Amino acid sequence: MTPQATRCPTNARAQPRSHIFAARQPRDDPPRRKAGRKVRLRRGSKESSVRVGGRSSIPEDGRSQGALQSNDSQERLQEMLTDPLSGAVTGAASAVTSSSELDDILIAESPDCTWNRVNPIWEASESVSMSSGIMKALVTPSWRVLLLSDGSVTRHLQLMTDISVKVDCFDQREIKGLQGVPESVSLIPGPHIQRQVYLLNSVTQQPLVYAVSWWSAPEMKEYMQEMSQPIWVNLAARKAELFREVQRVYLGNSPELEAQFDSEGPFWARHYIFWHEGRPLTVIYEVFSNALEEYLGASRPDTQSW
């Protein structure tokens, strides 16, 4: 049984939020959309879609199904639909350490590393997403900046929405294995700490972004001095030089996040690696609420329908 997750220390909010994963209450009305719906790309009076492995996906460059028969297109489509989060995880499992060594950063210790990810209806690597205008057909410019820029998501949100963003850290635990997490987490030495947060509108307390990150425990102790602050704020305070390597971009559904965002999916998401001094510092997976459309405008072009 998964232990109840308690809240992050050091200036964390005093009252627990209702959206703590281990103690969630379902909404009175279930999410209005189901995962795995067919995705269609409208082009004039025609619609086209690609079905791979029993699941529909938007053609990666907006061309018709016939045009996707070339070897190059098939290879690119296969790359898009290969999910690095669901395959076998390489690398050794996290080393086990005594709890006393982690007392100042550990919240709930458990082999369970439950976290929320979207069920993709479309996904692509960063290189595919940046090429041939693929993203232009799927998502508007302001959202493309949010998804593919190598800048701080917290800073982007504050600049693009003109609101103050605060962190609600509701779960932080050691994980004993790497099953079910992005493969790139295996690049980070153990013991591994998993941290889950919401980025909130500080005025309305509305969740705008869900984020989960994976750290080496010693690195978290060194670089995350203020647990209640965004990662970027902590790293900027140390003047740490970073490179953000976007690994993959997703569009998908999550009934759990629909409930927590109080917003219909599908949602845009991404995962990336923060590199520091030539080594991976942390891996981060982010999901963006469609409530951001209030500030950024519509996420999809007028010609696009999910």
GROMACS .gro file of C-alpha atoms in nm:
model
  306
    1MET     CA    1   0.000   0.000   0.000
    2THR     CA    2   0.137   0.339  -0.097
    3PRO     CA    3   0.211   0.552   0.212
    4GLN     CA    4   0.045   0.891   0.233
    5ALA     CA    5   0.276   1.157   0.101
    6THR     CA    6   0.337   1.453   0.327
    7ARG     CA    7   0.446   1.795   0.220
    8CYS     CA    8   0.785   1.937   0.137
    9PRO     CA    9   0.966   2.113   0.424
   10THR     CA   10   1.117   2.459   0.442
   11ASN     CA   11   0.859   2.730   0.388
   12ALA     CA   12   0.604   2.492   0.239
   13ARG     CA   13   0.242   2.598   0.276
   14ALA     CA   14   0.092   2.511   0.612
   15GLN     CA   15  -0.240   2.368   0.496
   16PRO     CA   16  -0.240   2.050   0.283
   17ARG     CA   17  -0.402   2.077  -0.057
   18SER     CA   18  -0.680   1.847  -0.165
   19HIS     CA   19  -0.480   1.733  -0.464
   20ILE     CA   20  -0.212   1.535  -0.277
   21PHE     CA   21  -0.178   1.224  -0.493
   22ALA     CA   22  -0.204   0.972  -0.210
   23ALA     CA   23  -0.529   1.118  -0.080
   24ARG     CA   24  -0.715   1.242  -0.383
   25GLN     CA   25  -1.091   1.284  -0.386
   26PRO     CA   26  -1.268   1.222  -0.718
   27ARG     CA   27  -1.475   1.499  -0.869
   28ASP     CA   28  -1.852   1.472  -0.856
   29ASP     CA   29  -1.856   1.482  -1.233
   30PRO     CA   30  -1.610   1.252  -1.411
   31PRO     CA   31  -1.371   1.392  -1.670
   32ARG     CA   32  -1.562   1.476  -1.982
   33ARG     CA   33  -1.321   1.325  -2.231
   34LYS     CA   34  -1.162   0.985  -2.255
   35ALA     CA   35  -0.801   0.906  -2.329
   36GLY     CA   36  -0.711   0.748  -2.658
   37ARG     CA   37  -0.964   0.929  -2.876
   38LYS     CA   38  -0.892   0.952  -3.245
   39VAL     CA   39  -0.695   1.260  -3.343
   40ARG     CA   40  -0.777   1.427  -3.670
   41LEU     CA   41  -0.594   1.694  -3.864
   42ARG     CA   42  -0.833   1.913  -4.060
   43ARG     CA   43  -0.699   2.032  -4.394
   44GLY     CA   44  -0.968   2.227  -4.580
   45SER     CA   45  -1.263   1.993  -4.622
   46LYS     CA   46  -1.052   1.679  -4.563
   47GLU     CA   47  -0.943   1.507  -4.247
   48SER     CA   48  -0.654   1.267  -4.212
   49SER     CA   49  -0.515   1.060  -3.932
   50VAL     CA   50  -0.256   0.791  -3.882
   51ARG     CA   51  -0.325   0.480  -3.678
   52VAL     CA   52  -0.024   0.298  -3.540
   53GLY     CA   53  -0.041   0.010  -3.295
   54GLY     CA   54  -0.415   0.050  -3.249
   55ARG     CA   55  -0.379   0.419  -3.160
   56SER     CA   56  -0.443   0.723  -3.378
   57SER     CA   57  -0.188   0.997  -3.417
   58ILE     CA   58  -0.159   1.320  -3.611
   59PRO     CA   59   0.069   1.282  -3.915
   60GLU     CA   60   0.402   1.422  -3.807
   61ASP     CA   61   0.424   1.672  -4.091
   62GLY     CA   62   0.057   1.723  -4.176
   63ARG     CA   63   0.074   1.527  -4.503
   64SER     CA   64  -0.186   1.276  -4.617
   65GLN     CA   65  -0.159   0.907  -4.531
   66GLY     CA   66  -0.046   0.827  -4.883
   67ALA     CA   67   0.246   1.064  -4.853
   68LEU     CA   68   0.357   0.888  -4.536
   69GLN     CA   69   0.444   0.569  -4.722
   70SER     CA   70   0.799   0.678  -4.803
   71ASN     CA   71   1.075   0.519  -4.598
   72ASP     CA   72   1.182   0.854  -4.462
   73SER     CA   73   0.834   0.938  -4.339
   74GLN     CA   74   0.781   0.594  -4.191
   75GLU     CA   75   1.108   0.619  -4.000
   76ARG     CA   76   1.017   0.962  -3.865
   77LEU     CA   77   0.670   0.841  -3.768
   78GLN     CA   78   0.819   0.542  -3.588
   79GLU     CA   79   1.056   0.774  -3.401
   80MET     CA   80   0.762   0.988  -3.295
   81LEU     CA   81   0.565   0.693  -3.162
   82THR     CA   82   0.846   0.522  -2.975
   83ASP     CA   83   0.787   0.605  -2.612
   84PRO     CA   84   1.108   0.614  -2.405
   85LEU     CA   85   0.904   0.620  -2.084
   86SER     CA   86   0.745   0.278  -2.130
   87GLY     CA   87   1.040   0.070  -2.246
   88ALA     CA   88   1.289  -0.123  -2.039
   89VAL     CA   89   1.498   0.101  -1.818
   90THR     CA   90   1.872   0.074  -1.851
   91GLY     CA   91   2.114   0.124  -1.567
   92ALA     CA   92   2.123  -0.006  -1.214
   93ALA     CA   93   1.851   0.060  -0.960
   94SER     CA   94   1.900   0.327  -0.698
   95ALA     CA   95   2.139   0.248  -0.422
   96VAL     CA   96   1.980   0.199  -0.082
   97THR     CA   97   2.093   0.439   0.186
   98SER     CA   98   2.002   0.479   0.549
   99SER     CA   99   1.710   0.713   0.613
  100SER     CA  100   1.923   0.923   0.846
  101GLU     CA  101   2.134   1.036   0.548
  102LEU     CA  102   1.824   1.173   0.376
  103ASP     CA  103   1.625   1.304   0.671
  104ASP     CA  104   1.650   1.668   0.566
  105ILE     CA  105   1.506   1.612   0.217
  106LEU     CA  106   1.294   1.297   0.244
  107ILE     CA  107   0.917   1.323   0.282
  108ALA     CA  108   0.780   0.974   0.220
  109GLU     CA  109   1.010   0.679   0.156
  110SER     CA  110   0.859   0.408  -0.059
  111PRO     CA  111   0.945   0.177  -0.349
  112ASP     CA  112   0.635   0.319  -0.519
  113CYS     CA  113   0.726   0.598  -0.762
  114THR     CA  114   0.373   0.686  -0.873
  115TRP     CA  115   0.353   1.002  -1.081
  116ASN     CA  116   0.123   1.148  -1.345
  117ARG     CA  117   0.206   1.128  -1.712
  118VAL     CA  118  -0.018   1.186  -2.010
  119ASN     CA  119  -0.133   0.898  -2.229
  120PRO     CA  120   0.009   1.022  -2.561
  121ILE     CA  121  -0.202   1.059  -2.872
  122TRP     CA  122   0.092   1.234  -3.040
  123GLU     CA  123   0.457   1.261  -2.946
  124ALA     CA  124   0.787   1.345  -3.108
  125SER     CA  125   1.152   1.397  -3.028
  126GLU     CA  126   1.282   1.750  -2.996
  127SER     CA  127   1.460   1.729  -3.331
  128VAL     CA  128   1.145   1.616  -3.513
  129SER     CA  129   0.938   1.880  -3.333
  130MET     CA  130   1.176   2.153  -3.452
  131SER     CA  131   1.187   2.042  -3.815
  132SER     CA  132   0.978   2.110  -4.125
  133GLY     CA  133   0.710   2.318  -3.956
  134ILE     CA  134   0.554   2.017  -3.786
  135MET     CA  135   0.470   2.202  -3.466
  136LYS     CA  136   0.338   2.499  -3.663
  137ALA     CA  137   0.050   2.281  -3.780
  138LEU     CA  138  -0.026   2.161  -3.428
  139VAL     CA  139   0.032   2.442  -3.182
  140THR     CA  140   0.038   2.822  -3.178
  141PRO     CA  141   0.362   3.027  -3.144
  142SER     CA  142   0.330   3.120  -2.776
  143TRP     CA  143   0.277   2.756  -2.683
  144ARG     CA  144   0.568   2.647  -2.902
  145VAL     CA  145   0.793   2.881  -2.705
  146LEU     CA  146   0.671   2.725  -2.380
  147LEU     CA  147   0.729   2.369  -2.507
  148LEU     CA  148   1.054   2.396  -2.701
  149SER     CA  149   1.244   2.690  -2.555
  150ASP     CA  150   1.547   2.612  -2.340
  151GLY     CA  151   1.451   2.885  -2.092
  152SER     CA  152   1.298   2.855  -1.747
  153VAL     CA  153   0.930   2.757  -1.753
  154THR     CA  154   0.870   2.959  -1.435
  155ARG     CA  155   1.026   3.268  -1.590
  156HIS     CA  156   0.835   3.218  -1.916
  157LEU     CA  157   0.508   3.190  -1.725
  158GLN     CA  158   0.573   3.510  -1.533
  159LEU     CA  159   0.674   3.699  -1.849
  160MET     CA  160   0.390   3.569  -2.066
  161THR     CA  161   0.109   3.582  -1.809
  162ASP     CA  162   0.218   3.878  -1.594
  163ILE     CA  163   0.128   3.681  -1.282
  164SER     CA  164   0.338   3.561  -0.993
  165VAL     CA  165   0.395   3.186  -0.991
  166LYS     CA  166   0.444   2.988  -0.671
  167VAL     CA  167   0.541   2.627  -0.606
  168ASP     CA  168   0.325   2.374  -0.424
  169CYS     CA  169   0.555   2.080  -0.348
  170PHE     CA  170   0.328   1.799  -0.234
  171ASP     CA  171   0.547   1.490  -0.263
  172GLN     CA  172   0.918   1.420  -0.230
  173ARG     CA  173   1.048   1.069  -0.175
  174GLU     CA  174   1.331   0.828  -0.236
  175ILE     CA  175   1.258   0.569  -0.504
  176LYS     CA  176   1.426   0.229  -0.494
  177GLY     CA  177   1.405   0.146  -0.864
  178LEU     CA  178   1.370   0.316  -1.200
  179GLN     CA  179   1.084   0.122  -1.354
  180GLY     CA  180   0.829   0.351  -1.515
  181VAL     CA  181   1.043   0.666  -1.517
  182PRO     CA  182   1.216   0.821  -1.821
  183GLU     CA  183   1.520   0.625  -1.937
  184SER     CA  184   1.740   0.931  -1.898
  185VAL     CA  185   1.696   0.912  -1.518
  186SER     CA  186   1.939   0.618  -1.532
  187LEU     CA  187   2.212   0.871  -1.620
  188ILE     CA  188   2.178   1.020  -1.270
  189PRO     CA  189   2.356   0.832  -0.988
  190GLY     CA  190   2.151   0.707  -0.694
  191PRO     CA  191   2.006   0.727  -0.442
  192HIS     CA  192   1.723   0.885  -0.641
  193ILE     CA  193   1.476   1.141  -0.510
  194GLN     CA  194   1.147   1.204  -0.689
  195ARG     CA  195   0.987   1.546  -0.636
  196GLN     CA  196   0.636   1.642  -0.749
  197VAL     CA  197   0.500   1.997  -0.759
  198TYR     CA  198   0.230   2.217  -0.902
  199LEU     CA  199   0.314   2.565  -1.028
  200LEU     CA  200   0.027   2.783  -0.912
  201ASN     CA  201  -0.118   3.120  -0.993
  202SER     CA  202  -0.022   3.283  -0.662
  203VAL     CA  203  -0.343   3.488  -0.653
  204THR     CA  204  -0.607   3.230  -0.746
  205GLN     CA  205  -0.408   2.921  -0.638
  206GLN     CA  206  -0.504   2.763  -0.971
  207PRO     CA  207  -0.259   2.489  -1.083
  208LEU     CA  208  -0.104   2.586  -1.416
  209VAL     CA  209   0.170   2.325  -1.454
  210TYR     CA  210   0.233   1.982  -1.305
  211ALA     CA  211   0.601   1.888  -1.281
  212VAL     CA  212   0.790   1.586  -1.154
  213SER     CA  213   1.169   1.575  -1.131
  214TRP     CA  214   1.426   1.310  -1.045
  215TRP     CA  215   1.748   1.391  -0.861
  216SER     CA  216   2.049   1.233  -0.704
  217ALA     CA  217   2.004   1.286  -0.329
  218PRO     CA  218   2.344   1.459  -0.281
  219GLU     CA  219   2.275   1.694  -0.575
  220MET     CA  220   1.932   1.783  -0.440
  221LYS     CA  221   2.085   1.870  -0.104
  222GLU     CA  222   2.342   2.092  -0.272
  223TYR     CA  223   2.129   2.270  -0.532
  224MET     CA  224   1.777   2.278  -0.382
  225GLN     CA  225   1.838   2.483  -0.069
  226GLU     CA  226   1.488   2.635  -0.076
  227MET     CA  227   1.246   2.349  -0.133
  228SER     CA  228   0.946   2.579  -0.162
  229GLN     CA  229   1.105   2.771  -0.451
  230PRO     CA  230   1.112   2.672  -0.819
  231ILE     CA  231   1.414   2.479  -0.942
  232TRP     CA  232   1.520   2.773  -1.160
  233VAL     CA  233   1.521   3.011  -0.860
  234ASN     CA  234   1.741   2.772  -0.660
  235LEU     CA  235   1.985   2.724  -0.946
  236ALA     CA  236   1.994   3.095  -1.032
  237ALA     CA  237   2.080   3.175  -0.670
  238ARG     CA  238   2.394   2.964  -0.714
  239LYS     CA  239   2.460   3.116  -1.058
  240ALA     CA  240   2.476   2.762  -1.192
  241GLU     CA  241   2.528   2.742  -1.568
  242LEU     CA  242   2.279   2.501  -1.718
  243PHE     CA  243   2.186   2.347  -2.050
  244ARG     CA  244   1.827   2.228  -2.093
  245GLU     CA  245   1.807   1.935  -2.336
  246VAL     CA  246   1.446   1.880  -2.439
  247GLN     CA  247   1.406   1.507  -2.498
  248ARG     CA  248   1.047   1.469  -2.614
  249VAL     CA  249   0.720   1.657  -2.658
  250TYR     CA  250   0.379   1.498  -2.599
  251LEU     CA  251   0.011   1.568  -2.651
  252GLY     CA  252  -0.205   1.338  -2.442
  253ASN     CA  253  -0.479   1.277  -2.191
  254SER     CA  254  -0.478   1.230  -1.815
  255PRO     CA  255  -0.808   1.199  -1.626
  256GLU     CA  256  -0.617   1.262  -1.302
  257LEU     CA  257  -0.475   1.591  -1.428
  258GLU     CA  258  -0.809   1.692  -1.580
  259ALA     CA  259  -0.947   1.673  -1.227
  260GLN     CA  260  -0.658   1.864  -1.069
  261PHE     CA  261  -0.636   2.131  -1.340
  262ASP     CA  262  -1.017   2.151  -1.363
  263SER     CA  263  -0.954   2.167  -1.736
  264GLU     CA  264  -1.027   1.933  -2.025
  265GLY     CA  265  -0.746   1.753  -2.205
  266PRO     CA  266  -0.561   1.670  -2.409
  267PHE     CA  267  -0.261   1.846  -2.256
  268TRP     CA  268   0.079   1.939  -2.392
  269ALA     CA  269   0.374   1.794  -2.202
  270ARG     CA  270   0.749   1.751  -2.236
  271HIS     CA  271   1.045   1.599  -2.058
  272TYR     CA  272   1.403   1.724  -2.055
  273ILE     CA  273   1.742   1.695  -1.889
  274PHE     CA  274   1.921   1.975  -1.705
  275TRP     CA  275   2.295   1.945  -1.767
  276HIS     CA  276   2.551   2.115  -1.544
  277GLU     CA  277   2.926   2.104  -1.600
  278GLY     CA  278   2.887   1.824  -1.853
  279ARG     CA  279   2.679   1.593  -1.634
  280PRO     CA  280   2.303   1.542  -1.594
  281LEU     CA  281   2.174   1.723  -1.287
  282THR     CA  282   1.803   1.640  -1.299
  283VAL     CA  283   1.536   1.504  -1.535
  284ILE     CA  284   1.204   1.692  -1.541
  285TYR     CA  285   0.862   1.602  -1.686
  286GLU     CA  286   0.606   1.884  -1.719
  287VAL     CA  287   0.238   1.895  -1.815
  288PHE     CA  288   0.073   2.227  -1.902
  289SER     CA  289  -0.288   2.304  -1.812
  290ASN     CA  290  -0.515   2.432  -2.088
  291ALA     CA  291  -0.614   2.704  -1.840
  292LEU     CA  292  -0.301   2.880  -1.968
  293GLU     CA  293  -0.498   2.964  -2.282
  294GLU     CA  294  -0.648   3.250  -2.080
  295TYR     CA  295  -0.304   3.414  -2.084
  296LEU     CA  296  -0.130   3.266  -2.391
  297GLY     CA  297  -0.421   3.237  -2.630
  298ALA     CA  298  -0.546   2.916  -2.790
  299SER     CA  299  -0.294   2.634  -2.795
  300ARG     CA  300  -0.400   2.499  -3.134
  301PRO     CA  301  -0.441   2.674  -3.469
  302ASP     CA  302  -0.792   2.739  -3.599
  303THR     CA  303  -0.752   2.458  -3.853
  304GLN     CA  304  -0.669   2.199  -3.587
  305SER     CA  305  -0.916   1.969  -3.412
  306TRP     CA  306  -0.829   1.691  -3.168
   0.00000   0.00000   0.00000
